[in-house]
Amino acid sequence: GAGVSQTPSNKVTEKGKYVELRCDPISGHTALYWYRQSLGQGPEFLIYFQGTGAADDSGLPNDRFFAVRPEGSVSTLKIQRTERGDSAVYLCASSFVGSGSGGELFFGEGSRLTVL
Amino acid sequence: QKEVEQNSGPLSVPEGAIASLNCTYSDRVSQSFFWYRQYSGKSPELIMSIYSNGDKEDGRFTAQLNKASQYVSLLIRDSQPSDSATYLCAVNGDTDKLIFGTGTRLQVFP
């Protein structure tokens, strides 16, 4: 498809397990963003990539969270030793240029993570 | 102080009325301002962007920016029940990091 693709759409895991969430951005988009959203809240910034490099990872809550984008396209968000508080919808968005240049973010449908 | 603040609502308006949504931000160097709409259970989608002081109109939507007051607003004219959604204000500073507010839930009743 032509949009941002996120997999899995739904993930249920147990506390302490490792989780990977994948994002396939729109072809040609160099900027890629990860957010997480809890019920009734706005998207919370996690990390932003420009190409292969993390341009800003100031939103990652702690060292259990890590994200990569090795070839400048697909990105994986990795969460180690999951906790119940990690339960949320994880949103990925891509943009042709960064938002600072007025780039529109196109969001995927999200990956809903539930930690039991 | 939160970086982007919005009243969570709900804001209830009758069909055909003007809905006024407000947002304040804390970073004085912010240059780009956006309004995203999010329907329940769906992902955000961009409806307006604004970069300079004043008004910007697009159909039934008008975005207003006042950098001196660090204030952004969105007006929706002739509100329709299909406009019922959460409206997210988003702001970025001197980087491409985009920060969202908590959103204002709008309900348009027939």
Short mmCIF file of C-alpha atoms in Angstrom, two decimals:
data_model
loop_
_atom_site.label_atom_id
_atom_site.label_comp_id
_atom_site.label_asym_id
_atom_site.label_seq_id
_atom_site.Cartn_x
_atom_site.Cartn_y
_atom_site.Cartn_z
CA GLY A 1 0.00 0.00 0.00
CA ALA A 2 0.96 3.64 -0.25
CA GLY A 3 0.57 4.52 3.42
CA VAL A 4 2.62 3.97 6.56
CA SER A 5 2.44 0.34 7.58
CA GLN A 6 2.85 -0.82 11.18
CA THR A 7 3.09 -4.37 12.44
CA PRO A 8 1.81 -5.99 14.52
CA SER A 9 -1.47 -4.12 14.87
CA ASN A 10 -2.00 -5.75 18.23
CA LYS A 11 0.51 -7.27 20.64
CA VAL A 12 -0.22 -8.84 24.01
CA THR A 13 2.78 -9.80 26.08
CA GLU A 14 3.71 -10.61 29.64
CA LYS A 15 5.61 -8.34 31.98
CA GLY A 16 9.35 -8.73 31.53
CA LYS A 17 9.22 -9.89 27.91
CA TYR A 18 10.94 -8.29 24.90
CA VAL A 19 8.87 -6.67 22.15
CA GLU A 20 9.64 -5.36 18.67
CA LEU A 21 7.32 -3.05 16.74
CA ARG A 22 7.92 -2.42 13.06
CA CYS A 23 7.20 0.61 10.89
CA ASP A 24 7.41 0.75 7.10
CA PRO A 25 7.18 4.41 6.04
CA ILE A 26 5.90 5.91 2.82
CA SER A 27 8.46 5.41 0.07
CA GLY A 28 10.76 8.41 -0.28
CA HIS A 29 10.01 9.85 3.15
CA THR A 30 13.29 10.60 4.90
CA ALA A 31 11.82 11.61 8.25
CA LEU A 32 10.35 8.99 10.57
CA TYR A 33 8.78 9.57 13.99
CA TRP A 34 7.72 7.28 16.81
CA TYR A 35 5.06 8.34 19.30
CA ARG A 36 3.06 6.53 21.94
CA GLN A 37 -0.47 7.41 22.89
CA SER A 38 -2.39 6.45 25.99
CA LEU A 39 -6.17 6.71 26.27
CA GLY A 40 -7.34 10.31 26.49
CA GLN A 41 -3.86 11.71 25.87
CA GLY A 42 -2.13 13.24 22.90
CA PRO A 43 0.71 11.46 21.09
CA GLU A 44 3.87 11.51 23.24
CA PHE A 45 7.08 12.02 21.25
CA LEU A 46 9.62 9.21 21.54
CA ILE A 47 12.21 9.52 18.78
CA TYR A 48 12.74 11.09 15.37
CA PHE A 49 14.95 9.81 12.54
CA GLN A 50 16.28 11.74 9.59
CA GLY A 51 17.59 9.09 7.24
CA THR A 52 19.42 6.39 9.20
CA GLY A 53 20.33 8.51 12.18
CA ALA A 54 18.30 9.34 15.26
CA ALA A 55 18.12 13.14 15.08
CA ASP A 56 16.34 13.43 18.42
CA ASP A 57 15.77 10.60 20.91
CA SER A 58 14.96 12.82 23.87
CA GLY A 59 11.50 11.29 24.28
CA LEU A 60 12.62 7.72 24.95
CA PRO A 61 11.52 7.21 28.56
CA ASN A 62 14.45 5.04 29.69
CA ASP A 63 17.12 2.67 28.44
CA ARG A 64 14.62 -0.18 27.98
CA PHE A 65 13.48 1.60 24.81
CA PHE A 66 15.57 1.61 21.66
CA ALA A 67 14.85 2.25 17.99
CA VAL A 68 16.79 1.64 14.80
CA ARG A 69 16.46 2.51 11.13
CA PRO A 70 19.50 0.84 9.59
CA GLU A 71 18.81 1.50 5.89
CA GLY A 72 16.87 4.72 6.19
CA SER A 73 13.53 3.12 5.50
CA VAL A 74 11.97 0.52 7.84
CA SER A 75 12.30 1.26 11.54
CA THR A 76 11.98 -1.03 14.54
CA LEU A 77 11.11 0.11 18.06
CA LYS A 78 12.46 -2.31 20.63
CA ILE A 79 11.26 -2.53 24.23
CA GLN A 80 13.13 -4.68 26.72
CA ARG A 81 11.77 -6.02 30.03
CA THR A 82 8.30 -4.68 29.34
CA GLU A 83 6.28 -3.20 32.19
CA ARG A 84 2.52 -2.74 32.55
CA GLY A 85 3.03 1.01 32.19
CA ASP A 86 4.34 0.46 28.65
CA SER A 87 0.82 -0.48 27.53
CA ALA A 88 -0.27 2.06 24.91
CA VAL A 89 -0.76 2.54 21.19
CA TYR A 90 2.60 3.09 19.50
CA LEU A 91 2.26 5.34 16.47
CA CYS A 92 4.73 5.69 13.65
CA ALA A 93 4.65 8.62 11.24
CA SER A 94 6.73 9.57 8.23
CA SER A 95 7.28 12.82 6.39
CA PHE A 96 8.97 13.90 3.17
CA VAL A 97 10.74 16.66 5.08
CA GLY A 98 10.89 17.26 8.80
CA SER A 99 8.10 19.13 10.56
CA GLY A 100 10.41 22.10 11.03
CA SER A 101 10.28 22.57 7.30
CA GLY A 102 6.52 22.31 7.38
CA GLY A 103 6.44 18.62 6.64
CA GLU A 104 3.10 16.89 7.08
CA LEU A 105 3.32 13.77 9.20
CA PHE A 106 1.47 10.75 7.81
CA PHE A 107 0.59 8.30 10.55
CA GLY A 108 0.24 4.55 10.48
CA GLU A 109 -2.69 2.82 12.18
CA GLY A 110 -0.58 2.10 15.24
CA SER A 111 0.50 -0.97 17.19
CA ARG A 112 -1.54 -1.54 20.33
CA LEU A 113 0.71 -3.01 23.03
CA THR A 114 -0.81 -4.62 26.10
CA VAL A 115 1.51 -5.79 28.86
CA LEU A 116 -0.17 -8.19 31.29
CA GLN B 1 4.67 23.73 32.42
CA LYS B 2 3.59 21.50 29.54
CA GLU B 3 5.08 22.42 26.19
CA VAL B 4 1.71 22.47 24.40
CA GLU B 5 -1.48 23.01 26.36
CA GLN B 6 -5.06 22.46 25.29
CA ASN B 7 -8.37 22.28 27.11
CA SER B 8 -9.39 18.61 27.00
CA GLY B 9 -13.10 19.44 26.62
CA PRO B 10 -15.46 18.15 25.55
CA LEU B 11 -16.48 21.21 23.62
CA SER B 12 -20.10 20.80 22.56
CA VAL B 13 -21.55 22.94 19.78
CA PRO B 14 -24.77 22.69 17.77
CA GLU B 15 -24.67 21.85 14.08
CA GLY B 16 -24.03 24.97 12.00
CA ALA B 17 -22.26 26.87 14.80
CA ILE B 18 -18.63 27.99 14.95
CA ALA B 19 -16.33 25.80 17.04
CA SER B 20 -13.32 27.57 18.54
CA LEU B 21 -10.36 25.49 19.69
CA ASN B 22 -7.39 26.98 21.50
CA CYS B 23 -3.79 26.05 22.19
CA THR B 24 -0.85 27.68 23.99
CA TYR B 25 2.79 26.70 23.74
CA SER B 26 5.85 27.40 25.86
CA ASP B 27 8.81 27.41 23.45
CA ARG B 28 9.29 30.93 22.06
CA VAL B 29 11.47 29.66 19.20
CA SER B 30 8.68 27.52 17.75
CA GLN B 31 8.24 28.19 14.05
CA SER B 32 5.74 25.64 12.72
CA PHE B 33 2.25 25.01 14.04
CA PHE B 34 -0.20 22.32 13.05
CA TRP B 35 -3.71 21.13 13.77
CA TYR B 36 -4.38 17.40 13.47
CA ARG B 37 -7.77 15.72 13.72
CA GLN B 38 -8.13 12.30 15.31
CA TYR B 39 -11.32 10.30 15.09
CA SER B 40 -11.96 7.79 17.85
CA GLY B 41 -9.86 4.67 17.30
CA LYS B 42 -8.05 6.19 14.33
CA SER B 43 -4.70 7.89 13.77
CA PRO B 44 -4.18 11.66 13.55
CA GLU B 45 -4.46 13.40 10.18
CA LEU B 46 -3.28 16.90 9.29
CA ILE B 47 -5.97 19.51 8.65
CA MET B 48 -4.10 22.83 8.93
CA SER B 49 -0.60 24.23 9.18
CA ILE B 50 0.41 27.82 9.92
CA TYR B 51 3.82 29.49 10.16
CA SER B 52 3.32 33.27 10.37
CA ASN B 53 1.22 35.55 12.54
CA GLY B 54 -2.34 36.12 11.45
CA ASP B 55 -5.07 34.00 9.94
CA LYS B 56 -4.98 31.20 7.41
CA GLU B 57 -8.22 29.95 5.89
CA ASP B 58 -8.93 26.64 4.17
CA GLY B 59 -12.58 25.94 3.45
CA ARG B 60 -14.50 25.87 6.73
CA PHE B 61 -11.27 25.92 8.77
CA THR B 62 -9.32 28.99 9.89
CA ALA B 63 -6.09 28.76 11.84
CA GLN B 64 -4.93 31.79 13.82
CA LEU B 65 -1.42 32.37 15.18
CA ASN B 66 -0.16 34.97 17.64
CA LYS B 67 3.51 34.36 18.38
CA ALA B 68 3.76 37.24 20.87
CA SER B 69 1.08 35.59 23.00
CA GLN B 70 2.28 32.06 22.12
CA TYR B 71 -1.25 31.18 21.09
CA VAL B 72 -2.72 29.16 18.24
CA SER B 73 -6.39 28.63 17.53
CA LEU B 74 -8.59 26.75 15.09
CA LEU B 75 -12.03 27.92 14.05
CA ILE B 76 -14.45 25.55 12.38
CA ARG B 77 -17.36 27.30 10.67
CA ASP B 78 -20.69 25.64 9.95
CA SER B 79 -19.78 22.73 12.23
CA GLN B 80 -21.09 19.33 11.15
CA PRO B 81 -21.62 16.16 13.19
CA SER B 82 -18.83 14.62 11.08
CA ASP B 83 -16.45 17.18 12.63
CA SER B 84 -16.87 15.42 16.00
CA ALA B 85 -13.35 14.26 16.85
CA THR B 86 -10.34 15.14 18.97
CA TYR B 87 -8.32 18.08 17.65
CA LEU B 88 -4.61 17.98 18.41
CA CYS B 89 -2.41 21.06 18.38
CA ALA B 90 1.21 20.34 17.43
CA VAL B 91 4.23 22.64 17.64
CA ASN B 92 7.89 22.28 16.77
CA GLY B 93 10.82 24.41 17.81
CA ASP B 94 14.23 24.79 16.26
CA THR B 95 14.39 21.10 15.43
CA ASP B 96 12.06 18.78 13.60
CA LYS B 97 10.74 17.28 16.84
CA LEU B 98 6.95 17.75 16.80
CA ILE B 99 5.21 18.03 20.15
CA PHE B 100 1.47 17.41 20.51
CA GLY B 101 -0.97 18.71 23.06
CA THR B 102 -3.42 16.43 24.84
CA GLY B 103 -6.16 17.34 22.36
CA THR B 104 -9.60 18.90 22.66
CA ARG B 105 -12.60 16.65 22.11
CA LEU B 106 -15.24 18.34 19.96
CA GLN B 107 -18.84 17.16 19.88
CA VAL B 108 -21.19 18.60 17.27
CA PHE B 109 -24.81 17.74 17.97
CA PRO B 110 -27.62 17.87 15.37
#
